[in-house]
Tab-separated table of C-alpha atoms in Angstrom:
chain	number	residue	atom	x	y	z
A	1	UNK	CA	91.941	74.777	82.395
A	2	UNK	CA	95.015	76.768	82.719
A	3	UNK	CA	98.332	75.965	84.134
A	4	UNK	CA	101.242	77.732	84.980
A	5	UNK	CA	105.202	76.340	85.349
A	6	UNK	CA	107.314	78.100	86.614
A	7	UNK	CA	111.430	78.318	86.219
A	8	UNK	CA	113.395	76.189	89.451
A	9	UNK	CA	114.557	77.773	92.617
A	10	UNK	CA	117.555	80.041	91.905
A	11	UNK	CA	120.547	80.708	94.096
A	12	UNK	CA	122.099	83.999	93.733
A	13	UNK	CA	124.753	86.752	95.195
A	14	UNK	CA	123.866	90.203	95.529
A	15	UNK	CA	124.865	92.096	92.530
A	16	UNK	CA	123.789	89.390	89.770
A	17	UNK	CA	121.077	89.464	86.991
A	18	UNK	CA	118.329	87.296	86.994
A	19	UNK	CA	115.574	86.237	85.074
A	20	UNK	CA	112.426	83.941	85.868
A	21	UNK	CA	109.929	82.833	84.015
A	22	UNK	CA	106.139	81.452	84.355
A	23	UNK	CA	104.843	79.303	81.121
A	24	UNK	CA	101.130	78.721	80.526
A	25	UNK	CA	99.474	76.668	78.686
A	26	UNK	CA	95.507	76.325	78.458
A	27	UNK	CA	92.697	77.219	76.191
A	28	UNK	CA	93.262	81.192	74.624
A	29	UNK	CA	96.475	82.117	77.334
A	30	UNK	CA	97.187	84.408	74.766
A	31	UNK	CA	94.578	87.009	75.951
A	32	UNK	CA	95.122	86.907	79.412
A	33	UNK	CA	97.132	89.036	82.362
A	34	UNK	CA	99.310	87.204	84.168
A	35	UNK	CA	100.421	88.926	87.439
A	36	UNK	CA	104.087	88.248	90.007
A	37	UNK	CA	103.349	88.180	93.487
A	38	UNK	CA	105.894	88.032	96.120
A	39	UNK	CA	106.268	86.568	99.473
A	40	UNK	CA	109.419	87.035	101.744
A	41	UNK	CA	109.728	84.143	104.387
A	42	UNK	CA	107.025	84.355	107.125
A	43	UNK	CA	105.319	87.648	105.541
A	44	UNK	CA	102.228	88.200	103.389
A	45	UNK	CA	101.512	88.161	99.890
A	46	UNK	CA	102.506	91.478	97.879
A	47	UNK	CA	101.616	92.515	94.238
A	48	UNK	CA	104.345	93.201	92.084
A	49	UNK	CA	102.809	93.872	88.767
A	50	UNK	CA	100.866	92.439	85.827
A	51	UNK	CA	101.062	91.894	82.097
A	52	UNK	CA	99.122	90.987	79.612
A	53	UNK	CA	100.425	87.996	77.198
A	54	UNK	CA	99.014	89.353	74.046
A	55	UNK	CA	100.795	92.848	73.520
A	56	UNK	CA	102.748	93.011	77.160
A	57	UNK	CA	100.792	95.740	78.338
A	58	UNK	CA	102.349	95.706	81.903
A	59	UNK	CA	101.092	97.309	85.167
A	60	UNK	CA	103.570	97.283	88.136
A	61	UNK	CA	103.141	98.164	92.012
A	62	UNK	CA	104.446	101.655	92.523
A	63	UNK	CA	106.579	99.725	95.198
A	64	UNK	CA	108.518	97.329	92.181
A	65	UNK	CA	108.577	99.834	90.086
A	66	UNK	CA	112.505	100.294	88.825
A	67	UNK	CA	113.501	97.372	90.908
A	68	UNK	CA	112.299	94.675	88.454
A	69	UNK	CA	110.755	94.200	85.186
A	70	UNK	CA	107.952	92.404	83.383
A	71	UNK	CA	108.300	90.875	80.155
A	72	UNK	CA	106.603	88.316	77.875
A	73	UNK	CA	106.686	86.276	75.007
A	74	UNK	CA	103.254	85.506	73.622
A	75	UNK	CA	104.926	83.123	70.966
A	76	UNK	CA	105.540	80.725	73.917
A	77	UNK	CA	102.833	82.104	76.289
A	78	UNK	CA	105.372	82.913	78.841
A	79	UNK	CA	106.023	85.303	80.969
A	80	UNK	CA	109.395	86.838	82.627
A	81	UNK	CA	110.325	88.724	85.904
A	82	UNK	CA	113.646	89.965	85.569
A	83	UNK	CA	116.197	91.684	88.126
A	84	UNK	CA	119.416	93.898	87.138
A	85	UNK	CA	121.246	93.713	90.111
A	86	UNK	CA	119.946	91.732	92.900
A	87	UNK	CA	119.656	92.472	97.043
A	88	UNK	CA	119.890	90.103	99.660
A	89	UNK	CA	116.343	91.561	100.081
A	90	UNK	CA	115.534	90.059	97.248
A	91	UNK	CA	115.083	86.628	98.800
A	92	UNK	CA	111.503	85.508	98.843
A	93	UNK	CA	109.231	83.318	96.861
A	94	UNK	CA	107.554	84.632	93.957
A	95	UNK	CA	104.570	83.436	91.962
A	96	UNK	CA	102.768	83.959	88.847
A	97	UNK	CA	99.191	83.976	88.555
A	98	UNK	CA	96.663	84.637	86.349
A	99	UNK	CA	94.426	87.460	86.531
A	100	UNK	CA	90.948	86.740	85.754
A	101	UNK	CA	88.883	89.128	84.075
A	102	UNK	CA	85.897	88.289	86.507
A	103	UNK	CA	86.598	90.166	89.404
A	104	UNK	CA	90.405	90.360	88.529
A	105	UNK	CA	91.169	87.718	90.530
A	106	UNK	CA	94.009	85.395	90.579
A	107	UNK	CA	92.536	82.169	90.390
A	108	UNK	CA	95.142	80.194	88.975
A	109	UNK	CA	98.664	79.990	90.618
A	110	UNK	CA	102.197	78.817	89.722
A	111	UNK	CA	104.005	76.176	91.987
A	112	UNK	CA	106.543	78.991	92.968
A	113	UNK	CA	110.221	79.877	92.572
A	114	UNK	CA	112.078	80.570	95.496
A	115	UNK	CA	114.786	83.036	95.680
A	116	UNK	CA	117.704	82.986	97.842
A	117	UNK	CA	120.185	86.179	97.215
A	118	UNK	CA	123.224	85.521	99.631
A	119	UNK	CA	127.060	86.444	99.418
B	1	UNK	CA	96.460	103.155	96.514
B	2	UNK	CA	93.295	101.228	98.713
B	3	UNK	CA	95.115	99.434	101.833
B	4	UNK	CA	93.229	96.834	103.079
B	5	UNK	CA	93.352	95.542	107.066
B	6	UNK	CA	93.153	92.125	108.588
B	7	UNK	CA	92.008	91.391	111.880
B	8	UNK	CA	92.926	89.632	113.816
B	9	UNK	CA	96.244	89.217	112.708
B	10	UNK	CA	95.980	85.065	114.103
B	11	UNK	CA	93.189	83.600	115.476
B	12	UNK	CA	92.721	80.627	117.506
B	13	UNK	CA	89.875	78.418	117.267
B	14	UNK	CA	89.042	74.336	117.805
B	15	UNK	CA	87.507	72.351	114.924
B	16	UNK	CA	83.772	72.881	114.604
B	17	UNK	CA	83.589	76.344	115.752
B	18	UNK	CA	82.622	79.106	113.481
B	19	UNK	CA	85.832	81.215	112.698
B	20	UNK	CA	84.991	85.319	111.288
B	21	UNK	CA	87.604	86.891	109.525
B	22	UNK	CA	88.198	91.109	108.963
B	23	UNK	CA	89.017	92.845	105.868
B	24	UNK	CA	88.973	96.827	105.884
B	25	UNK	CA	89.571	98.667	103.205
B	26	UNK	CA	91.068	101.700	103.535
B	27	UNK	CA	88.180	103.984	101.209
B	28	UNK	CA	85.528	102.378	98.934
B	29	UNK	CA	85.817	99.588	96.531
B	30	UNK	CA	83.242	97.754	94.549
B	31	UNK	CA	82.479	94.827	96.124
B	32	UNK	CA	82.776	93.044	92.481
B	33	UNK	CA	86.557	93.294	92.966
B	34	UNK	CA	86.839	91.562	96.838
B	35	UNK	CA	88.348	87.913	96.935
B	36	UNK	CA	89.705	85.864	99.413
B	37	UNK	CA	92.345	83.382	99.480
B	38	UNK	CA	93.715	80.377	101.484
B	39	UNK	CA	96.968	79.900	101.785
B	40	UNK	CA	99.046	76.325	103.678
B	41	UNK	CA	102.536	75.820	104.903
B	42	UNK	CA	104.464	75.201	101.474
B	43	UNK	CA	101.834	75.980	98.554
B	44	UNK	CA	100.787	78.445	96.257
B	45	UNK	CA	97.272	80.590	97.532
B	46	UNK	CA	94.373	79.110	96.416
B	47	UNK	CA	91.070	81.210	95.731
B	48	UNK	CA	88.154	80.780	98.271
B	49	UNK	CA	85.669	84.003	97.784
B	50	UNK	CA	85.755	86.431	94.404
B	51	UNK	CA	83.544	89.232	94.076
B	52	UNK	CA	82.788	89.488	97.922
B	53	UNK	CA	80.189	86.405	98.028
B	54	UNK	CA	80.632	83.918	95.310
B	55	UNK	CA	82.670	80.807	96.192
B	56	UNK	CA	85.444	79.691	93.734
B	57	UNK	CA	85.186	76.139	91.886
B	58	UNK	CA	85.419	73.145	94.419
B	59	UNK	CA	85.139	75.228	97.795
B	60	UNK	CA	82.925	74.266	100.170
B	61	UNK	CA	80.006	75.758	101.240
B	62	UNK	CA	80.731	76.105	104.486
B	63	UNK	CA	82.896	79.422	103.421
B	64	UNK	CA	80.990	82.361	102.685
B	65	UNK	CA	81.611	86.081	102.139
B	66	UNK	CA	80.214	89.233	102.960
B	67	UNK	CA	80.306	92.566	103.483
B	68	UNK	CA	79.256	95.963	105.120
B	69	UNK	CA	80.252	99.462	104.044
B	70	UNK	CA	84.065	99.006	103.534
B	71	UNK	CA	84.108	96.061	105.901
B	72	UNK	CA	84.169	92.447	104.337
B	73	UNK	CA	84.219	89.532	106.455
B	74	UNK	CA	85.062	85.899	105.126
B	75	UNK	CA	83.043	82.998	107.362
B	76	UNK	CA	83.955	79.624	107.854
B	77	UNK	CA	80.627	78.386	109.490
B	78	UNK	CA	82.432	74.992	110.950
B	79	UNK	CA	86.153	74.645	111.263
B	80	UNK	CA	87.694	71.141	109.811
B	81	UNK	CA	91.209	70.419	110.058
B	82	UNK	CA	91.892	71.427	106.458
B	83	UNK	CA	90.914	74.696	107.068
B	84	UNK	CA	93.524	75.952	109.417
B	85	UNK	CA	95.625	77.985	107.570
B	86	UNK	CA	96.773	81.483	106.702
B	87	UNK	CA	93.774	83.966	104.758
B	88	UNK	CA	94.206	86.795	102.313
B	89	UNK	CA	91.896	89.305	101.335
B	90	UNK	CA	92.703	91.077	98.129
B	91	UNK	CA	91.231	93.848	95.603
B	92	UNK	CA	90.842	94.224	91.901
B	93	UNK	CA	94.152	92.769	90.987
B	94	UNK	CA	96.218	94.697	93.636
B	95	UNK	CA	96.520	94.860	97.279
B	96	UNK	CA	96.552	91.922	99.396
B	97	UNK	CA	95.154	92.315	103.260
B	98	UNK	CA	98.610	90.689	105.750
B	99	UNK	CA	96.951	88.067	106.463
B	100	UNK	CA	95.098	86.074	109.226
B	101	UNK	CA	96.074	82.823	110.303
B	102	UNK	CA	93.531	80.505	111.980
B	103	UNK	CA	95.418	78.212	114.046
B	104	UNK	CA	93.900	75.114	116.073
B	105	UNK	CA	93.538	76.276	119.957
């Protein structure tokens, strides 16, 4: 079975760095995609992108892309999403999941780190 | 980019009744690549449906999936409390429907 921790809730101001991360552990992690997926408070689930542990192929949304980025370290089957300078509307939860190959679903979800960008 | 459409956007319903849930996609898509999710107040999504009609590990069989054309609909033949709650559809790794939450009437 596979699970996925992810990094605590992070409080921010606009303009700051950050980095979050989402550690698996689980038989052959190595060679799976893991995928971000955010969710602003009271609205819908939206893709951001995926990667795959093993080389860090990466995928992103055409929405994300150039507002965050997608890193991992296979060493420590973990992987990163990372802001340069972060917006208020930035705030939201974001999860990890892993892609399946079946289907390409996500069946397996991180608890969730919460983001709150204020001034 | 597919875009896929919920309806209705909430839907209110008593326990026991049969709730039908709306998922159009905006041009083709293999059905292989359809799933459905639950999600509650506080916690991660949790997979109901992949590939259109197969149920994930652990769900009950009262949730089924199906489709027609470019129209999949997620079933929940008898509504128990558990099951109120906010549904996803999403394709092949990408797009995620808004959403439809089944509320109790």
């Amino acid at each position: 079975e596979v699970q996925l921790e992810q990094s605590g809730a992070e409080i921010k101001k606009p303009g700051e760095s950050l980095k979050i991360s989402c550690k698996g552990s689980g038989d052959r992690l190595i060679t799976e995609w893991i995928a971000w997926v955010r969710q602003r408070p009271g609205k819908g689930l939206e893709w951001m992108g995926t990667i795959y542990l093993g080389d860090s192929d990466t995928s992103y949304n055409p929405a994300f892309q150039g507002q965050v980025s997608i890193s991992a370290d296979k060493s420590i089957t973990t992987a990163y999403l990372q802001w340069r300078s972060l917006r208020a509307s930035d705030s939201a939860m974001y999860y990890c999941a892993r892609r399946r190959k079946l289907g390409s679903v996500f069946d397996y979800w991180g608890q969730g780190t919460q983001v709150t960008v204020s001034s | 980019e597919v875009v896929l459409t919920q309806s209705p956007g909430t839907l209110s319903l008593s326990p026991g009744e049969r709730a039908t849930l709306s998922c159009r996609a905006s041009q083709s898509i293999t059905n292989t690549y359809l799933a459905w999710y639950q999600q509650k107040p506080g916690q991660a999504p949790r997979l109901l449906i992949y590939g259109t009609y197969n149920r994930a590990s652990g769900i009950p069989d009262r949730f089924s999936g199906s489709e027609s054309g470019t129209d999949f609909t997620l079933t929940i033949s008898r509504l128990e409390p558990e099951d109120f709650a906010v549904y996803y559809c999403h394709q092949y790794g990408r797009t995620f429907g808004q959403g439809t939450k089944v509320e109790i009437k």
